[in-house]
Coordinates of C-alpha atoms in Angstrom, one line a residue:
X1 CA 0.5 5.6 -25.6
X2 CA 0.8 6.2 -21.8
X3 CA 3.7 4.0 -20.7
X4 CA 4.9 6.4 -18.0
X5 CA 8.4 6.3 -19.5
X6 CA 10.0 9.8 -19.2
X7 CA 13.6 8.6 -19.4
X8 CA 14.6 10.5 -22.5
X9 CA 13.5 13.9 -21.3
X10 CA 14.1 13.9 -17.5
X11 CA 17.0 11.5 -16.8
X12 CA 19.4 12.5 -14.0
X13 CA 22.9 11.5 -13.2
X14 CA 24.6 9.4 -12.1
X15 CA 23.4 6.4 -14.0
X16 CA 24.3 2.8 -12.9
X17 CA 27.1 0.9 -14.7
X18 CA 25.7 -2.4 -15.8
X19 CA 27.5 -5.6 -14.9
X20 CA 28.8 -7.9 -17.5
X21 CA 26.1 -10.4 -16.5
X22 CA 23.4 -7.8 -17.1
X23 CA 24.8 -6.9 -20.5
X24 CA 24.7 -10.6 -21.4
X25 CA 21.0 -10.8 -20.3
X26 CA 20.1 -7.9 -22.6
X27 CA 22.0 -9.6 -25.4
X28 CA 20.0 -12.8 -24.8
X29 CA 16.8 -10.9 -24.6
X30 CA 17.3 -9.3 -28.0
X31 CA 18.7 -12.4 -29.6
X32 CA 22.3 -11.0 -29.8
X33 CA 21.4 -8.0 -31.8
X34 CA 24.1 -5.8 -30.3
X35 CA 22.8 -2.4 -31.4
X36 CA 19.3 -3.1 -30.2
X37 CA 20.5 -4.6 -26.9
X38 CA 22.7 -1.6 -26.3
X39 CA 19.9 0.8 -27.1
X40 CA 17.5 -0.9 -24.8
X41 CA 20.1 -1.2 -22.0
X42 CA 20.9 2.5 -22.3
X43 CA 17.1 3.2 -22.1
X44 CA 16.8 1.0 -19.0
X45 CA 19.6 2.7 -17.1
X46 CA 18.2 6.1 -17.9
X47 CA 14.8 5.0 -16.8
X48 CA 16.2 3.9 -13.4
X49 CA 17.9 7.3 -13.0
X50 CA 14.7 9.2 -13.9
X51 CA 12.1 10.8 -11.6
X52 CA 8.8 9.5 -12.9
X53 CA 5.4 8.3 -11.9
X54 CA 4.6 11.5 -10.0
X55 CA 7.8 11.3 -7.9
X56 CA 10.8 13.6 -7.6
X57 CA 13.2 10.7 -6.9
X58 CA 14.7 8.3 -9.4
X59 CA 12.8 5.2 -10.2
X60 CA 15.6 3.1 -8.7
X61 CA 14.9 4.7 -5.3
X62 CA 11.3 3.5 -5.0
X63 CA 11.0 1.6 -1.8
X64 CA 8.3 0.0 0.4
X65 CA 7.7 3.4 2.1
X66 CA 7.5 5.4 -1.1
X67 CA 4.4 7.5 -1.7
X68 CA 1.4 5.3 -2.4
X69 CA 3.3 2.0 -2.1
X70 CA 2.1 1.1 1.5
X71 CA -1.5 1.7 0.5
X72 CA -1.2 -0.6 -2.5
X73 CA 0.6 -3.3 -0.5
X74 CA -2.2 -3.1 2.2
X75 CA -4.7 -4.4 -0.4
X76 CA -2.9 -7.7 -0.6
X77 CA -3.1 -7.5 -4.4
X78 CA 0.5 -8.7 -5.0
X79 CA 3.3 -10.1 -2.9
X80 CA 6.4 -12.3 -3.1
X81 CA 6.1 -15.9 -1.8
X82 CA 8.6 -17.3 0.7
X83 CA 9.7 -20.2 -1.5
X84 CA 11.1 -20.7 -5.1
X85 CA 9.7 -22.5 -8.1
X86 CA 11.0 -25.8 -9.3
X87 CA 13.8 -24.0 -11.3
X88 CA 14.9 -22.0 -8.3
X89 CA 13.3 -18.7 -9.2
X90 CA 11.4 -16.3 -7.0
X91 CA 7.5 -16.4 -7.1
X92 CA 5.2 -13.4 -7.1
X93 CA 1.4 -13.7 -6.8
X94 CA -1.0 -11.1 -8.1
X95 CA -4.7 -11.4 -7.0
X96 CA -6.4 -9.5 -9.9
X97 CA -9.7 -9.3 -8.0
X98 CA -8.1 -7.0 -5.5
X99 CA -7.2 -4.4 -8.2
X100 CA -9.7 -1.9 -9.6
X101 CA -9.3 1.1 -11.8
X102 CA -10.5 3.3 -9.0
X103 CA -9.7 5.2 -6.7
X104 CA -5.9 5.0 -7.3
X105 CA -4.3 6.3 -10.5
X106 CA -1.9 4.5 -12.9
X107 CA 1.1 6.1 -11.3
X108 CA 0.2 4.8 -7.8
X109 CA -0.1 1.2 -9.2
X110 CA 3.1 1.6 -11.3
X111 CA 5.1 2.7 -8.2
X112 CA 3.9 -0.4 -6.4
X113 CA 4.7 -2.6 -9.4
X114 CA 8.3 -1.2 -9.5
X115 CA 8.6 -1.9 -5.8
X116 CA 7.5 -5.5 -6.3
X117 CA 9.9 -6.0 -9.3
X118 CA 12.8 -4.5 -7.4
X119 CA 12.0 -6.8 -4.4
X120 CA 12.2 -9.7 -6.9
X121 CA 15.6 -8.3 -8.1
X122 CA 16.8 -8.3 -4.6
X123 CA 15.6 -11.9 -4.1
X124 CA 17.4 -13.0 -7.2
X125 CA 20.6 -11.4 -5.8
X126 CA 20.2 -13.2 -2.5
X127 CA 19.6 -16.5 -4.2
X128 CA 22.7 -16.0 -6.4
X129 CA 24.7 -15.2 -3.3
X130 CA 23.4 -18.4 -1.5
X131 CA 24.8 -20.3 -4.5
X132 CA 28.2 -18.7 -4.1
X133 CA 27.8 -16.6 -7.3
X134 CA 28.0 -13.2 -5.7
X135 CA 25.3 -10.7 -5.1
X136 CA 24.5 -9.7 -8.7
X137 CA 20.9 -10.5 -9.5
X138 CA 22.1 -11.4 -13.0
X139 CA 24.8 -13.8 -11.7
X140 CA 22.6 -16.9 -12.3
X141 CA 21.0 -16.7 -15.8
X142 CA 18.9 -19.8 -15.1
X143 CA 17.1 -18.2 -12.2
X144 CA 14.0 -16.4 -13.5
X145 CA 10.7 -15.2 -12.1
X146 CA 7.5 -17.2 -11.7
X147 CA 4.5 -14.9 -11.9
X148 CA 1.1 -16.1 -10.9
X149 CA -1.9 -14.1 -11.8
X150 CA -4.8 -15.3 -9.7
X151 CA -7.9 -14.6 -11.9
X152 CA -10.5 -16.3 -9.8
X153 CA -13.7 -14.4 -9.1
X154 CA -12.7 -11.4 -11.3
X155 CA -15.2 -8.9 -12.7
X156 CA -15.1 -6.3 -15.4
X157 CA -14.0 -3.7 -12.8
X158 CA -10.8 -5.6 -12.2
X159 CA -9.7 -5.8 -15.8
X160 CA -7.6 -2.7 -16.1
X161 CA -6.3 -2.8 -19.7
X162 CA -4.4 0.4 -19.5
X163 CA -2.5 -0.8 -16.5
X164 CA -1.9 -4.2 -18.1
X165 CA -0.3 -2.5 -21.1
X166 CA 1.9 -0.3 -18.9
X167 CA 3.1 -3.3 -16.9
X168 CA 3.8 -5.3 -20.1
X169 CA 5.8 -2.3 -21.4
X170 CA 7.8 -2.1 -18.2
X171 CA 8.6 -5.8 -18.1
X172 CA 9.5 -5.9 -21.8
X173 CA 11.7 -2.9 -21.9
X174 CA 13.1 -2.6 -18.3
X175 CA 13.1 -6.2 -17.1
X176 CA 13.7 -8.2 -20.2
X177 CA 14.5 -12.0 -20.0
X178 CA 13.4 -11.9 -16.3
X179 CA 10.2 -14.0 -16.6
X180 CA 10.6 -17.7 -16.7
X181 CA 6.9 -18.6 -16.6
X182 CA 3.6 -16.8 -16.1
X183 CA 0.7 -18.8 -14.8
X184 CA -2.8 -17.5 -15.4
X185 CA -4.7 -19.3 -12.6
X186 CA -8.4 -20.1 -12.5
X187 CA -9.2 -17.8 -15.5
X188 CA -13.0 -17.5 -15.9
X189 CA -14.7 -17.3 -19.3
X190 CA -14.9 -13.5 -18.8
X191 CA -11.2 -13.3 -19.2
X192 CA -11.1 -14.7 -22.7
X193 CA -12.1 -11.3 -24.3
X194 CA -9.3 -9.5 -22.4
X195 CA -6.8 -12.2 -23.3
X196 CA -7.6 -11.6 -27.0
X197 CA -6.5 -8.0 -26.5
X198 CA -3.5 -8.7 -24.3
X199 CA -2.0 -11.6 -26.2
X200 CA -0.9 -9.5 -29.3
X201 CA 1.0 -7.1 -27.0
X202 CA 3.3 -9.9 -26.0
X203 CA 6.4 -11.1 -27.9
X204 CA 5.9 -14.6 -29.3
X205 CA 8.7 -16.0 -27.1
X206 CA 6.9 -14.5 -24.1
X207 CA 3.6 -16.0 -25.2
X208 CA 5.3 -19.4 -25.1
X209 CA 6.1 -18.9 -21.3
X210 CA 2.4 -18.4 -20.4
X211 CA 0.1 -21.2 -19.2
X212 CA -3.5 -21.3 -18.1
X213 CA -3.7 -23.5 -15.0
X214 CA -5.9 -24.6 -12.1
X215 CA -4.6 -24.9 -8.5
X216 CA -4.0 -28.6 -9.0
X217 CA -1.6 -27.8 -11.8
X218 CA 0.7 -25.6 -9.7
X219 CA 2.8 -28.7 -8.7
X220 CA 4.1 -28.8 -12.2
X221 CA 5.9 -25.5 -11.6
X222 CA 6.2 -25.2 -7.8
X223 CA 7.3 -27.7 -5.1
X224 CA 4.6 -28.4 -2.6
X225 CA 6.3 -26.5 0.1
X226 CA 6.2 -23.3 -2.0
X227 CA 2.5 -23.5 -2.8
X228 CA 0.3 -21.5 -0.4
X229 CA -2.0 -23.6 1.8
X230 CA -5.1 -21.9 0.3
X231 CA -4.1 -23.5 -3.0
X232 CA -3.5 -26.9 -1.4
X233 CA 0.2 -26.6 -0.7
X234 CA 2.4 -26.5 2.4
X235 CA 3.4 -22.9 2.6
X236 CA 1.4 -21.3 5.5
X237 CA 2.7 -17.8 4.7
X238 CA 1.2 -15.8 6.3
X239 CA -0.4 -14.4 3.1
X240 CA -3.6 -12.6 2.5
X241 CA -6.0 -15.4 1.5
X242 CA -7.9 -14.8 -1.8
X243 CA -11.7 -14.3 -1.6
X244 CA -14.0 -17.3 -2.0
X245 CA -17.0 -16.4 -4.1

């Protein structure tokens, strides 16, 4: 299984010392199984200190200018919205149609995925600080991510199952208890076969946080001012507008 996780064999020092709030998040994620939570937290801190995904720098040092990240960002396939969802969490949009299995490799996309997730971590920290809770991204346990996968107009070439499995692994093991809701937007019939494969990869509690929606349903999760104008809301971005086919 190609998860890209090389933390056990190539970890470097120093590793980060987790905050008390982060320890509590891992305990919640693993239902207060102390041994499992400790094992997964150790693995996550090693992963962040490990050169991986074709880089000679630790994962935690991936930035907007890291090798391959600018090229992925230029496609407009994923970005963080300006606003927050109805529960105060950051929102990321992924336009699946803008991703194909070629010409980039899995490591290129993974580095970009880490950059997006770390940008969301930084946003959680700034939201917590604005509430007077300090700059720890784990300071507000009620602030979680809203992930919108725009599935409109996708074709077979866009359904990268290997990449989907790697991203799920990364979210599950390295960013547990981060996702509040995942919205699968405008899914065509073509996606039903892929969903039958993807769904068993997800923990039952994660499955409960996923909803199939249309643009008109976004207001149940996002305030109007946080919905991009191309989906009928009030946020003018600027964002790369999805294709109309």
